[in-house]
CSV table of C-alpha atoms in Angstrom, one decimal:
chain,number,residue,atom,x,y,z
A,1,MET,CA,-8.5,-3.8,-2.7
A,2,LYS,CA,-6.5,-6.7,-4.2
A,3,LYS,CA,-2.8,-6.5,-3.7
A,4,ILE,CA,-0.6,-6.5,-6.8
A,5,LYS,CA,2.0,-9.2,-6.5
A,6,ILE,CA,4.8,-9.2,-9.1
A,7,SER,CA,8.2,-10.8,-8.6
A,8,MET,CA,10.9,-8.3,-9.1
A,9,GLU,CA,13.4,-11.1,-9.8
A,10,THR,CA,16.1,-9.5,-7.7
A,11,ASN,CA,17.8,-12.8,-6.7
A,12,PHE,CA,19.9,-12.7,-9.9
A,13,TRP,CA,21.8,-9.6,-8.9
A,14,ALA,CA,20.9,-8.9,-5.2
A,15,THR,CA,21.3,-12.6,-4.3
A,16,TYR,CA,17.9,-12.6,-2.5
A,17,GLU,CA,14.3,-11.9,-3.5
A,18,ILE,CA,13.1,-8.4,-2.6
A,19,GLU,CA,9.4,-7.8,-2.3
A,20,ASP,CA,9.3,-4.1,-1.2
A,21,PRO,CA,9.9,-1.6,-4.0
A,22,PHE,CA,11.5,0.9,-1.6
A,23,GLU,CA,13.9,-1.7,-0.4
A,24,LEU,CA,14.6,-2.6,-4.1
A,25,ILE,CA,15.6,1.1,-4.8
A,26,ASN,CA,18.1,1.0,-2.0
A,27,ALA,CA,19.6,-2.4,-3.1
A,28,PHE,CA,19.6,-1.2,-6.7
A,29,PHE,CA,21.7,1.9,-5.9
A,30,ASN,CA,23.9,-0.1,-3.6
A,31,TYR,CA,24.6,-2.5,-6.6
A,32,CYS,CA,25.5,0.4,-8.9
A,33,THR,CA,25.3,4.2,-9.1
A,34,VAL,CA,22.6,6.1,-11.0
A,35,ASP,CA,25.3,7.5,-13.3
A,36,SER,CA,26.6,4.0,-14.1
A,37,TYR,CA,23.1,2.8,-15.0
A,38,LYS,CA,22.4,5.9,-17.2
A,39,ASN,CA,25.8,5.6,-18.9
A,40,THR,CA,25.2,1.9,-19.6
A,41,LEU,CA,21.7,2.6,-20.9
A,42,ASN,CA,23.0,5.3,-23.2
A,43,GLU,CA,25.8,3.1,-24.4
A,44,VAL,CA,23.4,0.2,-25.1
A,45,MET,CA,21.1,2.6,-27.0
A,46,LEU,CA,24.1,3.8,-29.1
A,47,TYR,CA,25.0,0.3,-30.1
A,48,VAL,CA,21.4,-0.5,-31.2
A,49,TYR,CA,22.1,1.5,-34.3
A,50,LYS,CA,25.6,0.1,-34.9
A,51,THR,CA,26.9,-3.1,-36.5
A,52,GLU,CA,29.4,-3.4,-33.6
A,53,VAL,CA,28.8,-5.4,-30.5
A,54,CYS,CA,28.4,-3.4,-27.2
A,55,ASN,CA,31.0,-4.1,-24.6
A,56,LYS,CA,32.7,-6.8,-26.6
A,57,GLU,CA,35.3,-7.5,-23.9
A,58,ARG,CA,32.8,-8.0,-21.1
A,59,PRO,CA,29.3,-8.7,-22.6
A,60,GLY,CA,28.3,-10.2,-19.2
A,61,ASP,CA,28.2,-6.6,-17.8
A,62,VAL,CA,25.4,-5.9,-20.2
A,63,PHE,CA,23.5,-9.0,-19.0
A,64,ASP,CA,24.0,-7.8,-15.3
A,65,PHE,CA,22.7,-4.4,-16.3
A,66,HIS,CA,19.7,-6.1,-18.0
A,67,THR,CA,18.8,-8.2,-14.9
A,68,ALA,CA,19.1,-5.3,-12.5
A,69,VAL,CA,17.2,-2.8,-14.7
A,70,LYS,CA,14.4,-5.3,-15.3
A,71,SER,CA,13.9,-5.6,-11.5
A,72,PHE,CA,14.0,-1.8,-11.3
A,73,ILE,CA,11.3,-1.4,-13.9
A,74,ARG,CA,9.1,-3.9,-12.0
A,75,GLY,CA,9.7,-2.1,-8.8
A,76,ALA,CA,8.9,1.2,-10.5
A,77,TYR,CA,5.6,-0.2,-11.6
A,78,LEU,CA,4.8,-1.2,-8.1
A,79,LEU,CA,5.6,2.3,-6.9
A,80,THR,CA,2.7,3.6,-8.9
A,81,PHE,CA,0.4,1.9,-6.4
A,82,LYS,CA,2.2,3.4,-3.4
A,83,ALA,CA,1.8,7.0,-4.4
A,84,LYS,CA,-1.4,7.6,-2.5
A,85,ARG,CA,-0.1,6.2,0.8
A,86,TRP,CA,3.5,7.4,0.7
A,87,LYS,CA,5.3,10.6,-0.1
A,88,VAL,CA,8.9,11.6,-0.5
A,89,LYS,CA,10.3,13.7,2.3
A,90,GLU,CA,10.2,17.5,1.9
A,91,VAL,CA,12.3,19.2,-0.8
A,92,PRO,CA,15.2,21.2,0.7
A,93,GLU,CA,14.5,24.9,0.6
A,94,GLU,CA,17.4,25.4,-1.7
A,95,TRP,CA,18.7,22.9,-4.1
A,96,GLN,CA,21.1,22.8,-7.0
A,97,ILE,CA,19.2,22.6,-10.3
A,98,ILE,CA,21.7,19.8,-11.3
A,99,SER,CA,20.2,17.6,-8.6
A,100,GLN,CA,17.0,17.6,-10.5
A,101,ALA,CA,18.7,15.9,-13.4
A,102,SER,CA,16.1,15.1,-16.1
A,103,LEU,CA,13.2,15.9,-13.8
A,104,ASN,CA,11.1,19.1,-14.0
A,105,LYS,CA,10.5,21.1,-10.8
A,106,GLU,CA,7.1,19.4,-10.1
A,107,GLU,CA,8.6,15.9,-10.6
A,108,TYR,CA,11.6,16.7,-8.4
A,109,GLN,CA,9.1,17.8,-5.7
A,110,ASP,CA,7.0,14.6,-6.1
A,111,PRO,CA,9.0,11.8,-7.8
A,112,PHE,CA,5.9,9.5,-7.7
A,113,LEU,CA,4.6,11.6,-10.6
A,114,VAL,CA,7.3,10.3,-12.9
A,115,PHE,CA,6.3,6.7,-12.3
A,116,GLU,CA,2.6,7.5,-12.8
A,117,LYS,CA,3.3,9.3,-16.1
A,118,ALA,CA,5.7,6.6,-17.3
A,119,PHE,CA,3.2,3.8,-16.8
A,120,ARG,CA,0.3,5.8,-18.3
A,121,CYS,CA,2.5,6.2,-21.4
A,122,LYS,CA,3.7,2.6,-21.7
A,123,ARG,CA,2.7,-0.6,-20.0
A,124,LEU,CA,5.1,-2.7,-17.8
A,125,ASP,CA,5.4,-5.3,-20.6
A,126,GLU,CA,6.3,-2.6,-23.1
A,127,TYR,CA,9.2,-1.4,-20.9
A,128,GLU,CA,10.4,-5.0,-20.4
A,129,PHE,CA,10.2,-5.5,-24.2
A,130,PHE,CA,12.1,-2.3,-24.8
A,131,LEU,CA,14.9,-3.4,-22.4
A,132,ASN,CA,15.1,-6.9,-23.9
A,133,GLU,CA,15.2,-5.5,-27.4
A,134,ILE,CA,17.9,-2.9,-26.9
A,135,VAL,CA,20.1,-5.4,-25.0
A,136,HIS,CA,19.6,-8.1,-27.6
A,137,VAL,CA,20.3,-5.9,-30.5
A,138,SER,CA,23.3,-4.1,-28.9
A,139,LEU,CA,24.9,-7.5,-28.3
A,140,SER,CA,24.3,-8.5,-32.0
A,141,PRO,CA,26.7,-7.6,-34.8
A,142,TYR,CA,23.8,-7.0,-37.1
A,143,ARG,CA,21.8,-3.8,-37.8
A,144,GLU,CA,18.1,-3.9,-37.3
A,145,GLU,CA,15.3,-1.6,-38.4
A,146,PHE,CA,12.6,-0.9,-35.8
A,147,ASP,CA,9.0,-0.1,-36.5
A,148,TYR,CA,8.3,0.9,-32.9
A,149,ASP,CA,9.3,3.8,-30.7
A,150,LEU,CA,12.6,3.3,-28.7
A,151,ILE,CA,13.0,6.9,-27.7
A,152,THR,CA,9.9,7.3,-25.4
A,153,PRO,CA,10.7,4.3,-23.1
A,154,HIS,CA,14.4,5.4,-23.1
A,155,ILE,CA,13.5,8.9,-21.9
A,156,TYR,CA,11.1,7.6,-19.3
A,157,LEU,CA,13.6,5.1,-18.0
A,158,ILE,CA,16.1,7.9,-17.5
A,159,LYS,CA,13.5,9.9,-15.7
A,160,MET,CA,12.5,6.9,-13.5
A,161,LEU,CA,16.2,6.4,-12.6
A,162,ASP,CA,16.4,10.1,-11.6
A,163,ALA,CA,13.2,10.0,-9.6
A,164,ALA,CA,14.3,6.8,-7.8
A,165,GLN,CA,17.6,8.5,-7.0
A,166,VAL,CA,15.7,11.5,-5.5
A,167,MET,CA,13.6,9.1,-3.4
A,168,SER,CA,16.7,7.3,-2.2
A,169,GLU,CA,18.4,10.5,-1.2
A,170,ARG,CA,15.5,12.2,0.5
A,171,GLY,CA,13.7,9.1,1.8
A,172,VAL,CA,10.0,8.4,2.0
A,173,ILE,CA,7.4,8.6,4.7
A,174,LYS,CA,4.0,7.1,5.0
A,175,ILE,CA,1.0,9.5,4.8
A,176,LYS,CA,-1.0,9.4,8.0
A,177,ASP,CA,-4.7,8.8,7.7
A,178,ASN,CA,-6.4,12.0,8.8
A,179,VAL,CA,-9.8,10.5,8.8
A,180,LYS,CA,-11.6,10.9,12.2
A,181,ASP,CA,-14.0,8.3,13.4
A,182,ASN,CA,-17.5,9.8,13.5
A,183,SER,CA,-19.1,6.9,15.4
A,184,GLU,CA,-18.6,8.5,18.8
């Protein structure tokens, strides 16, 4: 099987290039919290529909958000190829429903499902286009009309952030090959 090689472009915010999507998740959440990413995403989405500029005092923060989230989206895409060989450690017997965030019970138990669903719904380039568009328009003082769906990628990006947070908290383990050699 051919290995998928995509640069996650982490050197802009992590100061070095990360090649492993699991390592990217750790660096991503060390860079900023999941709540901060979700708040910034929601704020940027709000300003898409306004004639005001998002974060006028510090627009560079929106650029930093853009570079980190673009890397995250690329890492999330690569995680879809890891789902068959890796799994998230077991769900605690009891958990607070709030720890699921936007995930349903099945997605909380297997966060890889979120990434698979997200990239079945939209392609990698569509998520990157969505991110570029919302950041561009939120930093512009003009109102724009959109003839494409901004809601679906927004919802899936929130779910991917929550799924990655679950993976980060619980950890991942490699699935052992249980295939026995019959050549004996």
